[in-house]
Tab-separated table of C-alpha atoms in Angstrom:
chain	number	residue	atom	x	y	z
P	317	UNK	CA	15.601	20.457	-16.791
P	318	UNK	CA	11.609	19.998	-15.966
P	319	UNK	CA	8.411	21.209	-17.509
P	320	UNK	CA	8.006	23.431	-15.370
P	321	UNK	CA	6.479	27.193	-16.091
P	322	UNK	CA	7.531	29.291	-13.421
P	323	UNK	CA	8.788	27.871	-10.035
P	324	UNK	CA	7.406	30.206	-6.405
P	325	UNK	CA	9.784	29.586	-3.733
P	326	UNK	CA	7.745	30.238	-0.181
P	327	UNK	CA	10.144	31.452	2.367
P	328	UNK	CA	7.809	31.119	5.780
P	329	UNK	CA	3.629	29.800	6.044
P	330	UNK	CA	2.468	33.157	5.531
P	331	UNK	CA	4.880	33.479	2.252
P	332	UNK	CA	3.293	30.161	0.726
P	333	UNK	CA	-1.101	31.019	1.555
P	334	UNK	CA	0.012	34.524	0.219
P	335	UNK	CA	1.417	32.639	-2.408
P	336	UNK	CA	-1.157	30.427	-2.537
P	337	UNK	CA	-3.725	34.129	-3.429
P	338	UNK	CA	-1.138	35.483	-5.679
P	339	UNK	CA	-0.603	32.209	-7.764
P	340	UNK	CA	-4.340	30.616	-8.338
P	341	UNK	CA	-3.319	28.146	-11.031
P	342	UNK	CA	-0.052	26.854	-9.353
P	343	UNK	CA	-0.246	23.823	-7.853
P	344	UNK	CA	1.569	23.713	-4.657
P	345	UNK	CA	4.769	20.881	-4.750
P	346	UNK	CA	6.195	19.542	-0.577
P	347	UNK	CA	9.094	16.513	-1.701
P	348	UNK	CA	8.369	15.662	-5.343
P	349	UNK	CA	8.349	12.137	-5.492
P	350	UNK	CA	4.862	12.084	-7.347
P	351	UNK	CA	4.391	15.303	-8.941
P	352	UNK	CA	7.971	15.824	-10.440
P	353	UNK	CA	7.437	12.719	-11.679
P	354	UNK	CA	3.645	13.303	-12.613
P	355	UNK	CA	6.133	17.001	-15.057
P	356	UNK	CA	8.276	14.252	-16.803
P	357	UNK	CA	5.289	11.739	-18.028
P	358	UNK	CA	3.868	14.823	-18.779
P	359	UNK	CA	0.045	15.344	-16.778
P	360	UNK	CA	1.529	18.613	-14.652
P	361	UNK	CA	3.600	19.850	-17.242
P	362	UNK	CA	4.032	23.039	-18.882
P	363	UNK	CA	3.004	24.570	-14.844
P	364	UNK	CA	3.338	26.677	-11.879
P	365	UNK	CA	4.926	25.525	-9.010
P	366	UNK	CA	4.838	26.924	-5.321
P	367	UNK	CA	7.814	24.731	-3.261
P	368	UNK	CA	7.180	24.373	-0.243
P	369	UNK	CA	10.559	21.870	0.409
P	370	UNK	CA	12.245	24.316	2.012
P	371	UNK	CA	10.482	24.885	5.304
P	372	UNK	CA	11.543	24.096	7.367
P	373	UNK	CA	9.438	25.252	10.513
P	374	UNK	CA	6.872	21.769	8.948
P	375	UNK	CA	9.259	19.048	9.635
P	376	UNK	CA	9.858	17.148	12.195
P	377	UNK	CA	7.084	14.994	15.473
P	378	UNK	CA	6.445	16.552	18.266
P	379	UNK	CA	3.981	16.456	21.485
P	380	UNK	CA	1.393	19.882	21.863
P	381	UNK	CA	0.363	21.928	24.692
P	382	UNK	CA	-2.514	19.527	23.700
P	383	UNK	CA	-0.691	16.365	24.298
P	384	UNK	CA	-2.173	15.571	20.440
P	385	UNK	CA	0.801	14.141	18.705
P	386	UNK	CA	2.175	16.659	15.974
P	387	UNK	CA	3.458	15.716	12.250
P	388	UNK	CA	4.638	18.119	10.066
P	389	UNK	CA	3.315	18.227	7.108
P	390	UNK	CA	7.147	17.581	5.544
P	391	UNK	CA	8.820	15.251	7.262
P	392	UNK	CA	9.688	12.814	5.300
P	393	UNK	CA	8.687	8.840	5.363
P	394	UNK	CA	12.652	8.505	7.210
P	395	UNK	CA	12.706	11.006	9.620
P	396	UNK	CA	8.907	9.629	10.999
P	397	UNK	CA	10.026	6.078	11.474
P	398	UNK	CA	13.200	6.709	13.239
P	399	UNK	CA	11.595	9.302	15.446
P	400	UNK	CA	11.182	7.960	18.834
P	401	UNK	CA	7.666	9.896	19.938
P	402	UNK	CA	5.823	7.751	17.107
P	403	UNK	CA	8.277	4.204	17.877
P	404	UNK	CA	6.695	4.589	21.372
P	405	UNK	CA	2.534	5.849	20.019
P	406	UNK	CA	2.304	4.920	16.886
P	407	UNK	CA	4.912	2.518	16.059
P	408	UNK	CA	2.217	1.052	13.337
P	409	UNK	CA	2.443	4.680	11.539
P	410	UNK	CA	6.260	4.380	10.858
P	411	UNK	CA	6.170	0.987	9.741
P	412	UNK	CA	3.848	1.273	7.132
P	413	UNK	CA	5.529	4.654	6.270
P	414	UNK	CA	8.969	2.226	6.089
P	415	UNK	CA	7.055	0.311	3.747
P	416	UNK	CA	6.506	3.461	0.982
P	417	UNK	CA	9.264	3.195	-3.178
P	418	UNK	CA	12.613	2.324	-2.043
P	419	UNK	CA	14.940	3.974	0.864
P	420	UNK	CA	15.396	7.476	-1.347
P	421	UNK	CA	11.745	7.601	-2.577
P	422	UNK	CA	11.189	7.474	1.243
P	423	UNK	CA	14.296	10.350	2.134
P	424	UNK	CA	12.524	12.621	-0.066
P	425	UNK	CA	8.713	11.684	0.780
P	426	UNK	CA	6.532	14.009	2.886
P	427	UNK	CA	3.709	13.156	4.976
P	428	UNK	CA	2.028	16.556	4.078
P	429	UNK	CA	2.251	15.465	0.149
P	430	UNK	CA	1.614	11.535	0.889
P	431	UNK	CA	-2.226	12.750	1.189
P	432	UNK	CA	-2.582	15.757	-0.709
P	433	UNK	CA	-1.916	14.263	-3.752
P	434	UNK	CA	-5.556	11.917	-2.617
P	435	UNK	CA	-4.727	8.456	-3.650
P	436	UNK	CA	-5.939	5.344	-2.208
P	437	UNK	CA	-2.704	3.327	-2.556
P	438	UNK	CA	-0.460	6.083	-0.289
P	439	UNK	CA	0.162	4.334	1.919
P	440	UNK	CA	0.161	6.219	5.296
P	441	UNK	CA	-3.603	6.903	4.748
P	442	UNK	CA	-4.998	3.829	5.979
P	443	UNK	CA	-2.871	3.861	9.377
P	444	UNK	CA	-4.080	8.052	9.104
P	445	UNK	CA	-7.321	7.679	8.660
P	446	UNK	CA	-6.503	4.617	11.342
P	447	UNK	CA	-5.879	6.557	13.902
P	448	UNK	CA	-8.367	9.037	13.541
P	449	UNK	CA	-5.539	11.785	12.401
P	450	UNK	CA	-6.528	15.019	11.736
P	451	UNK	CA	-5.974	17.638	8.783
P	452	UNK	CA	-4.283	21.063	9.961
P	453	UNK	CA	-4.815	23.160	7.444
P	454	UNK	CA	-3.696	26.818	7.101
P	455	UNK	CA	-4.685	29.725	4.295
P	456	UNK	CA	-4.982	33.023	5.060
P	457	UNK	CA	-8.194	33.679	7.243
P	458	UNK	CA	-5.653	31.032	10.246
P	459	UNK	CA	-5.952	27.792	11.310
P	460	UNK	CA	-8.648	25.053	9.793
P	461	UNK	CA	-8.698	21.429	11.386
P	462	UNK	CA	-10.492	18.947	9.613
P	463	UNK	CA	-11.052	15.130	11.250
P	464	UNK	CA	-8.738	13.056	7.641
P	465	UNK	CA	-12.521	10.997	6.406
P	466	UNK	CA	-13.448	14.526	5.624
P	467	UNK	CA	-9.925	15.387	4.624
P	468	UNK	CA	-10.382	12.469	1.543
P	469	UNK	CA	-13.345	13.954	-0.769
P	470	UNK	CA	-13.181	12.109	-3.447
P	471	UNK	CA	-10.404	10.396	-5.420
P	472	UNK	CA	-7.399	12.283	-5.751
P	473	UNK	CA	-9.941	15.271	-4.505
P	474	UNK	CA	-8.852	16.847	-0.894
P	475	UNK	CA	-10.159	19.315	1.295
P	476	UNK	CA	-7.717	22.729	0.821
P	477	UNK	CA	-8.537	25.940	-0.125
P	478	UNK	CA	-7.348	27.657	-2.941
P	479	UNK	CA	-5.445	29.704	-0.174
P	480	UNK	CA	-4.562	27.869	2.331
P	481	UNK	CA	-1.694	24.544	2.625
P	482	UNK	CA	-1.718	21.561	4.720
P	483	UNK	CA	0.529	22.375	8.232
P	484	UNK	CA	0.522	19.202	9.750
P	485	UNK	CA	-0.872	15.662	10.526
P	486	UNK	CA	-2.411	15.814	14.682
P	487	UNK	CA	-2.965	12.159	16.718
P	488	UNK	CA	-4.873	13.231	19.649
P	489	UNK	CA	-4.861	11.397	22.725
P	490	UNK	CA	-7.345	10.105	23.106
P	491	UNK	CA	-6.464	8.433	20.226
P	492	UNK	CA	-2.778	6.859	20.940
P	493	UNK	CA	-3.556	6.418	24.246
P	494	UNK	CA	-3.168	2.120	24.855
P	495	UNK	CA	-3.852	1.722	21.347
P	496	UNK	CA	-1.896	-0.889	19.501
P	497	UNK	CA	-1.840	-1.048	15.568
P	498	UNK	CA	-0.228	-3.349	12.768
P	499	UNK	CA	-0.717	-2.189	8.979
P	500	UNK	CA	-0.070	-5.450	6.110
P	501	UNK	CA	0.613	-4.006	2.951
P	502	UNK	CA	0.166	-6.694	0.410
P	503	UNK	CA	2.144	-6.521	-3.093
P	504	UNK	CA	3.728	-7.719	-5.708
P	505	UNK	CA	7.135	-6.787	-4.898
P	506	UNK	CA	8.429	-5.552	-1.213
P	507	UNK	CA	10.405	-2.757	-2.812
P	508	UNK	CA	9.618	-0.108	-5.057
P	509	UNK	CA	5.747	-1.309	-4.920
P	510	UNK	CA	2.715	-0.043	-4.092
P	511	UNK	CA	0.156	-1.346	-2.051
P	512	UNK	CA	-2.307	-4.030	-4.461
P	513	UNK	CA	-4.735	-3.324	-1.185
P	514	UNK	CA	-3.492	-1.969	2.698
P	515	UNK	CA	-4.841	-2.417	5.832
P	516	UNK	CA	-4.019	-0.589	9.165
P	517	UNK	CA	-5.984	-1.545	12.272
P	518	UNK	CA	-4.552	-0.923	15.580
P	519	UNK	CA	-6.924	-2.271	19.549
P	520	UNK	CA	-7.385	-1.387	22.896
P	521	UNK	CA	-8.314	-3.341	24.957
P	522	UNK	CA	-10.413	-4.144	28.286
P	523	UNK	CA	-8.261	-3.391	31.015
P	524	UNK	CA	-8.136	-7.197	32.077
P	525	UNK	CA	-7.045	-7.767	28.282
P	526	UNK	CA	-10.036	-10.037	27.380
P	527	UNK	CA	-12.320	-8.287	25.562
P	528	UNK	CA	-12.137	-5.199	22.720
P	529	UNK	CA	-12.857	-1.924	23.516
P	530	UNK	CA	-12.313	-0.050	21.252
P	531	UNK	CA	-10.990	-1.619	17.418
P	532	UNK	CA	-10.591	0.408	14.058
P	533	UNK	CA	-9.727	-0.706	10.801
P	534	UNK	CA	-8.854	0.942	7.716
P	535	UNK	CA	-8.441	0.365	3.966
P	536	UNK	CA	-5.677	1.757	1.338
P	537	UNK	CA	-6.779	0.756	-2.485
P	538	UNK	CA	-10.836	-1.032	-1.429
P	539	UNK	CA	-12.292	2.372	-1.622
P	540	UNK	CA	-11.698	5.514	-3.987
P	541	UNK	CA	-10.697	6.617	-0.999
P	542	UNK	CA	-9.143	5.907	1.508
P	543	UNK	CA	-11.803	4.565	3.476
P	544	UNK	CA	-12.841	2.993	7.692
P	545	UNK	CA	-14.781	-0.218	8.110
P	546	UNK	CA	-17.468	1.088	10.705
P	547	UNK	CA	-19.404	-1.900	10.168
P	548	UNK	CA	-17.298	-4.212	11.245
P	549	UNK	CA	-15.410	-2.338	14.231
P	550	UNK	CA	-19.615	-1.189	15.493
P	551	UNK	CA	-19.274	-5.807	15.523
P	552	UNK	CA	-16.440	-6.243	17.811
P	553	UNK	CA	-16.902	-3.512	20.401
P	554	UNK	CA	-17.153	-4.589	23.324
P	555	UNK	CA	-17.224	-8.135	22.307
P	556	UNK	CA	-14.347	-10.705	23.938
P	557	UNK	CA	-11.032	-11.625	21.793
P	558	UNK	CA	-12.321	-15.574	20.954
P	559	UNK	CA	-11.296	-17.010	17.679
P	560	UNK	CA	-14.822	-17.098	16.768
P	561	UNK	CA	-14.947	-12.622	16.888
P	562	UNK	CA	-12.274	-11.912	15.178
P	563	UNK	CA	-13.255	-13.925	12.297
P	564	UNK	CA	-16.797	-12.779	12.070
P	565	UNK	CA	-15.381	-8.938	12.142
P	566	UNK	CA	-12.854	-10.173	9.012
P	567	UNK	CA	-16.260	-10.991	7.263
P	568	UNK	CA	-17.920	-8.118	8.014
P	569	UNK	CA	-14.931	-5.852	6.652
P	570	UNK	CA	-16.707	-6.365	3.388
P	571	UNK	CA	-19.703	-4.192	4.751
P	572	UNK	CA	-17.651	-1.297	4.136
P	573	UNK	CA	-15.561	-1.805	1.398
P	574	UNK	CA	-15.734	-1.485	-2.149
P	575	UNK	CA	-12.420	-1.926	-4.377
P	576	UNK	CA	-12.313	-2.608	-8.144
P	577	UNK	CA	-11.117	-4.008	-10.989
P	578	UNK	CA	-7.763	-2.916	-11.744
P	579	UNK	CA	-5.247	-3.388	-14.112
P	580	UNK	CA	-3.335	-4.169	-10.642
P	581	UNK	CA	-5.433	-6.196	-8.867
P	582	UNK	CA	-8.854	-7.561	-10.035
P	583	UNK	CA	-13.054	-7.043	-7.197
P	584	UNK	CA	-12.102	-10.398	-6.156
P	585	UNK	CA	-9.106	-10.860	-5.265
P	586	UNK	CA	-8.834	-6.943	-3.158
P	587	UNK	CA	-11.918	-8.581	-1.320
P	588	UNK	CA	-10.657	-12.272	-0.894
P	589	UNK	CA	-7.426	-10.231	0.688
P	590	UNK	CA	-9.319	-7.791	2.724
P	591	UNK	CA	-10.876	-10.403	5.285
P	592	UNK	CA	-7.737	-12.419	5.077
P	593	UNK	CA	-5.260	-8.689	6.308
P	594	UNK	CA	-7.719	-8.201	9.113
P	595	UNK	CA	-7.891	-11.021	10.431
P	596	UNK	CA	-3.579	-11.381	10.167
P	597	UNK	CA	-3.345	-7.838	11.923
P	598	UNK	CA	-6.364	-7.991	14.395
P	599	UNK	CA	-4.379	-10.999	15.929
P	600	UNK	CA	-1.497	-9.432	15.389
P	601	UNK	CA	-2.949	-6.170	17.583
P	602	UNK	CA	-3.602	-8.896	19.887
P	603	UNK	CA	-0.627	-9.775	20.845
P	604	UNK	CA	0.906	-6.644	20.531
P	605	UNK	CA	-1.477	-5.439	23.557
P	606	UNK	CA	-0.281	-8.432	25.520
P	607	UNK	CA	-4.228	-9.549	24.732
P	608	UNK	CA	-4.431	-13.549	24.457
P	609	UNK	CA	-7.302	-15.131	22.270
P	610	UNK	CA	-9.533	-17.691	24.262
P	611	UNK	CA	-11.503	-20.127	22.457
D	1399	UNK	CA	7.267	33.840	-18.544
D	1400	UNK	CA	10.930	34.396	-18.990
D	1401	UNK	CA	13.520	32.005	-17.793
D	1402	UNK	CA	14.006	32.551	-14.084
D	1403	UNK	CA	17.363	31.495	-13.143
D	1404	UNK	CA	18.712	31.528	-8.747
D	1405	UNK	CA	22.152	30.882	-6.867
D	1406	UNK	CA	22.097	28.147	-5.363
D	1407	UNK	CA	24.601	27.705	-2.238
D	1408	UNK	CA	26.186	24.990	-1.043
D	1409	UNK	CA	29.068	22.639	0.117
D	1410	UNK	CA	29.812	19.385	-2.494
D	1411	UNK	CA	32.449	16.774	-1.799
D	1412	UNK	CA	33.593	19.397	1.422
D	1413	UNK	CA	34.034	22.474	-0.859
D	1414	UNK	CA	31.703	25.099	-0.732
D	1415	UNK	CA	29.811	26.257	-4.008
D	1416	UNK	CA	27.967	28.904	-5.561
D	1417	UNK	CA	26.289	28.439	-8.148
D	1418	UNK	CA	22.906	30.157	-10.864
D	1419	UNK	CA	20.300	27.603	-11.977
D	1420	UNK	CA	17.907	27.523	-13.988
D	1421	UNK	CA	14.768	26.995	-11.556
D	1422	UNK	CA	14.333	24.232	-14.331
D	1423	UNK	CA	17.539	22.103	-13.485
D	1424	UNK	CA	17.355	19.173	-11.535
D	1425	UNK	CA	19.742	18.136	-9.391
D	1426	UNK	CA	21.498	15.523	-11.351
D	1427	UNK	CA	21.003	18.687	-14.133
D	1428	UNK	CA	23.569	20.522	-11.867
D	1429	UNK	CA	25.976	17.937	-10.221
D	1430	UNK	CA	26.677	16.773	-13.797
D	1431	UNK	CA	27.030	19.839	-16.130
D	1432	UNK	CA	27.382	22.861	-13.471
D	1433	UNK	CA	30.344	20.929	-11.637
D	1434	UNK	CA	30.773	17.755	-13.819
D	1435	UNK	CA	30.323	15.341	-11.719
D	1436	UNK	CA	29.378	12.627	-13.723
D	1437	UNK	CA	29.044	10.071	-11.241
D	1438	UNK	CA	25.500	10.801	-11.234
D	1439	UNK	CA	23.899	8.813	-13.847
D	1440	UNK	CA	20.897	9.390	-15.351
D	1441	UNK	CA	19.702	6.972	-15.843
D	1442	UNK	CA	15.194	6.550	-15.671
D	1443	UNK	CA	14.656	10.040	-13.909
D	1444	UNK	CA	11.762	9.455	-12.341
D	1445	UNK	CA	12.910	8.036	-8.886
D	1446	UNK	CA	12.967	4.447	-9.907
D	1447	UNK	CA	16.448	2.641	-10.935
D	1448	UNK	CA	17.941	3.895	-8.350
D	1449	UNK	CA	21.900	5.303	-10.646
D	1450	UNK	CA	21.286	8.380	-10.223
D	1451	UNK	CA	21.934	8.719	-5.579
D	1452	UNK	CA	23.999	11.345	-4.076
D	1453	UNK	CA	24.150	11.854	0.024
D	1454	UNK	CA	22.577	15.046	1.831
D	1455	UNK	CA	23.245	15.672	4.774
D	1456	UNK	CA	23.572	12.874	5.298
D	1457	UNK	CA	21.118	10.490	3.939
D	1458	UNK	CA	20.419	8.878	0.505
D	1459	UNK	CA	18.809	10.909	-2.429
D	1460	UNK	CA	17.711	10.192	-5.705
D	1461	UNK	CA	18.725	13.867	-7.639
D	1462	UNK	CA	16.848	13.094	-10.088
D	1463	UNK	CA	14.311	13.821	-8.400
D	1464	UNK	CA	14.702	16.624	-6.508
D	1465	UNK	CA	15.284	20.017	-7.500
D	1466	UNK	CA	18.814	21.976	-7.965
D	1467	UNK	CA	17.771	25.131	-6.085
D	1468	UNK	CA	16.514	22.996	-3.276
D	1469	UNK	CA	20.977	21.941	-2.680
D	1470	UNK	CA	19.881	25.674	-0.732
D	1471	UNK	CA	22.933	25.197	2.235
D	1472	UNK	CA	23.137	21.446	1.949
D	1473	UNK	CA	25.922	19.566	1.927
D	1474	UNK	CA	25.739	17.472	-0.693
D	1475	UNK	CA	28.354	14.022	-1.787
D	1476	UNK	CA	29.212	12.123	-4.581
D	1477	UNK	CA	30.470	9.269	-5.837
D	1478	UNK	CA	33.511	11.631	-6.825
D	1479	UNK	CA	34.224	12.641	-2.414
D	1480	UNK	CA	34.951	9.340	-1.207
D	1481	UNK	CA	38.618	9.182	-2.563
D	1482	UNK	CA	41.570	10.302	-0.643
D	1483	UNK	CA	44.146	12.924	-1.276
D	1484	UNK	CA	45.743	11.127	-3.969
D	1485	UNK	CA	42.558	9.133	-5.341
D	1486	UNK	CA	43.149	5.718	-2.947
D	1487	UNK	CA	39.765	3.989	-3.174
D	1488	UNK	CA	37.897	4.439	-0.331
D	1489	UNK	CA	37.389	0.834	1.749
D	1490	UNK	CA	34.262	0.407	-0.194
D	1491	UNK	CA	35.019	1.527	-3.635
D	1492	UNK	CA	37.478	-1.542	-2.868
D	1493	UNK	CA	35.458	-4.092	-2.025
D	1494	UNK	CA	33.379	-3.380	-4.966
D	1495	UNK	CA	36.076	-4.391	-7.352
D	1496	UNK	CA	37.456	-7.033	-5.109
D	1497	UNK	CA	33.856	-8.683	-4.914
D	1498	UNK	CA	33.421	-8.443	-7.980
D	1499	UNK	CA	29.992	-5.860	-7.778
D	1500	UNK	CA	30.869	-3.808	-10.819
D	1501	UNK	CA	30.287	-5.334	-14.627
D	1502	UNK	CA	28.536	-2.679	-16.562
D	1503	UNK	CA	29.492	0.048	-14.002
D	1504	UNK	CA	26.553	2.625	-14.231
D	1505	UNK	CA	25.089	1.307	-10.854
D	1506	UNK	CA	27.503	1.083	-9.400
D	1507	UNK	CA	27.792	5.329	-8.045
D	1508	UNK	CA	24.571	5.145	-6.609
D	1509	UNK	CA	24.910	1.901	-5.327
D	1510	UNK	CA	28.421	2.814	-2.950
D	1511	UNK	CA	26.563	5.737	-2.343
D	1512	UNK	CA	24.181	4.153	-0.543
D	1513	UNK	CA	26.094	1.447	1.156
D	1514	UNK	CA	29.159	4.739	2.021
D	1515	UNK	CA	25.728	5.732	3.942
D	1516	UNK	CA	25.254	1.586	5.290
D	1517	UNK	CA	28.646	1.137	6.241
D	1518	UNK	CA	29.401	4.710	7.746
D	1519	UNK	CA	25.535	4.090	10.326
D	1520	UNK	CA	28.390	2.538	12.814
D	1521	UNK	CA	24.904	-0.200	12.842
D	1522	UNK	CA	25.637	-3.252	12.061
D	1523	UNK	CA	22.429	-4.762	9.585
D	1524	UNK	CA	20.873	-7.739	9.344
D	1525	UNK	CA	21.254	-9.887	6.022
D	1526	UNK	CA	17.015	-8.421	5.247
D	1527	UNK	CA	17.808	-4.796	7.028
D	1528	UNK	CA	21.303	-4.598	4.239
D	1529	UNK	CA	18.614	-5.890	1.748
D	1530	UNK	CA	16.384	-3.444	3.284
D	1531	UNK	CA	19.022	-0.391	1.957
D	1532	UNK	CA	20.282	-0.927	-1.186
D	1533	UNK	CA	16.208	-1.760	-2.795
D	1534	UNK	CA	16.417	1.452	-4.006
D	1535	UNK	CA	18.375	0.567	-6.890
D	1536	UNK	CA	18.307	-1.578	-9.704
D	1537	UNK	CA	21.618	-3.715	-11.276
D	1538	UNK	CA	20.984	-5.350	-14.146
D	1539	UNK	CA	24.171	-6.981	-14.281
D	1540	UNK	CA	25.321	-8.406	-11.581
D	1541	UNK	CA	22.195	-9.722	-9.857
D	1542	UNK	CA	23.196	-8.064	-6.534
D	1543	UNK	CA	24.809	-11.296	-5.001
D	1544	UNK	CA	27.821	-9.220	-4.953
D	1545	UNK	CA	26.856	-6.440	-4.172
D	1546	UNK	CA	25.501	-7.583	-1.171
D	1547	UNK	CA	28.409	-9.108	0.020
D	1548	UNK	CA	30.686	-6.517	-1.060
D	1549	UNK	CA	28.285	-4.168	1.570
D	1550	UNK	CA	28.888	-6.780	4.287
D	1551	UNK	CA	31.680	-7.605	4.364
D	1552	UNK	CA	32.926	-3.494	4.926
D	1553	UNK	CA	29.383	-3.237	6.867
D	1554	UNK	CA	31.649	-6.088	9.102
D	1555	UNK	CA	35.599	-4.362	9.280
D	1556	UNK	CA	34.594	-0.969	9.950
D	1557	UNK	CA	32.805	-2.382	13.329
D	1558	UNK	CA	36.927	-4.259	14.041
D	1559	UNK	CA	34.342	-7.600	12.728
D	1560	UNK	CA	37.808	-8.341	10.085
D	1561	UNK	CA	36.944	-12.748	11.250
D	1562	UNK	CA	33.513	-11.926	10.663
D	1563	UNK	CA	33.984	-10.651	7.167
D	1564	UNK	CA	36.101	-13.585	5.505
D	1565	UNK	CA	33.105	-16.016	6.399
D	1566	UNK	CA	30.516	-14.417	5.055
D	1567	UNK	CA	30.124	-17.380	2.223
D	1568	UNK	CA	29.150	-16.296	-1.651
D	1569	UNK	CA	25.996	-16.473	-1.457
D	1570	UNK	CA	26.638	-13.374	0.631
D	1571	UNK	CA	25.730	-15.830	4.624
D	1572	UNK	CA	28.053	-15.844	6.614
D	1573	UNK	CA	29.076	-18.922	7.912
D	1574	UNK	CA	30.305	-20.124	11.894
D	1575	UNK	CA	32.039	-22.544	11.736
D	1576	UNK	CA	31.588	-25.083	15.119
D	1577	UNK	CA	32.732	-24.561	17.545
D	1578	UNK	CA	33.103	-21.134	17.102
D	1579	UNK	CA	37.375	-19.652	17.078
D	1580	UNK	CA	35.923	-16.562	18.754
D	1581	UNK	CA	33.134	-14.625	20.027
C-alpha cells in the first residue's frame, strides 16, 4: 500500500484539467517511477494525487500538420526508442531515453514526467533542450506552448499553471531538418544509474559538408536545470570543421555551464568531463552527418 | 478521507478477472494478496531490484511501482502463467535449472519473465543487447553468468539454432569451431 490520501483518476484531458481546478493541493501522477518512489521515501507521503496514467490519448508519436514531431507526454521511454519517426528524424532522443534506469523503468517512465519533475539529470532533458523542443500544456483556457528553455524555471520547478497538465512535446521541423545528434551519458554504472553529467550535441553541416551551419549543445547536471552552451554554439557557427575549432568549441562550453559539487561527483570532474563530452559528441555528430575533419 | 476502492477488470495469466482494490494498492499487492500469485516478490519496492517484475501487454514492468488500478484492461502475466496445462515447466524455466541459474530463487521469477519477453520476441539479441535487456534485475547469488547463458541458449533454440546453443561456453560466449561445421 502506498501512503496516498486520495487518488483522482482522470478520464480525459478535460477531466484532468477539471480535477486540477477542483483539487489544487493534488499532485500529478504520470508513470510514477519518480512520484511513487518518493511516496515510499516519505517525501510525498500522505498527499493527494491526480493520476493521468490511463489517458491513452496522450500516448504515441506523430508528425502534426505543422510538420512538428509530436510526442504525447505519456509516451514511455521504451516506446520512444522503438518508434520509427524518432529513429528517422531524432534518433538521439531514442538513444538518450534508452539510458534511463533499467528496462522496466523505461517501460513505465514517461517523457512528460521526465521533464515535469524539473530535475537536471533527466536523460531526455539535455537532448530536448538541444533540439529546441516546445512544451505543450493544456489548461482551462486551452493550449499553451512554451519553449523548453522557458519551461524550466529553477531546480525542480517548471512552468505549469495550477490548472494545467503537460500534453505533448513538439520538435519543430526547422529544428530536426538535416540535423544529426549524439548524446553521451557519463555515469558510474552501465544501468540503473543517474548521469554524473550528460551532454547532447547536434549539428547541421553546410551543403559542401566542410563547415558547421548550426551546432547546438545541451547539458544535464551541469547547472541546476538543463542548459544550453550558447557561447560555444555562437563560436563555432559557420566555422570550418577542423580539429582546432572543435577543441576550442569544447573549451568554450565552460563559459556557459556551472556544475556543482555533489555526493555523486565534484565540480572539477564535471567541468572536465563536460569539455571531453562536447568534443566527443561533436565528432560523432560530424560522422553521422557525413562530414570529415579537415586539419 | 474515507477509504477509496475501485473495481479493476483485467486478464491475468490468460484468465479474465474482476477485483475490488484499494486505490493505494500496488499491482504487487493485488497479485500477491488478492490472487495469491506469490511468484511476484516484494523486494525493494522502489523499482530497483526487479523481483516484482510482471509482463503487462507484452512488456516487462516492475509491479511494485505500478498502481493496481492501472491494471484496468491490461493483459498481465506472472511466472505461474508460464507452466503448461499439466504443470510442465516452460523451456526458459528448464534452461534456468539446467544452467544452474537459480540459487536462492528470489530473483528468479522476475528474471524468467524478462527472459520470456526476450525469447518470445523472435529477435536474435547480441550479447551486449542481452545484458542490457537483463540489467533491470539484481541477483546476489549467481553472479549473472549462469542466467545470461540460460537466456542466450533458450533464445538460440527458439530461433532453431540448436547447434549454436551447444557452442555457448561457460562464460556465455559462443565458441565457433574452425572450420564452421554449419552455417
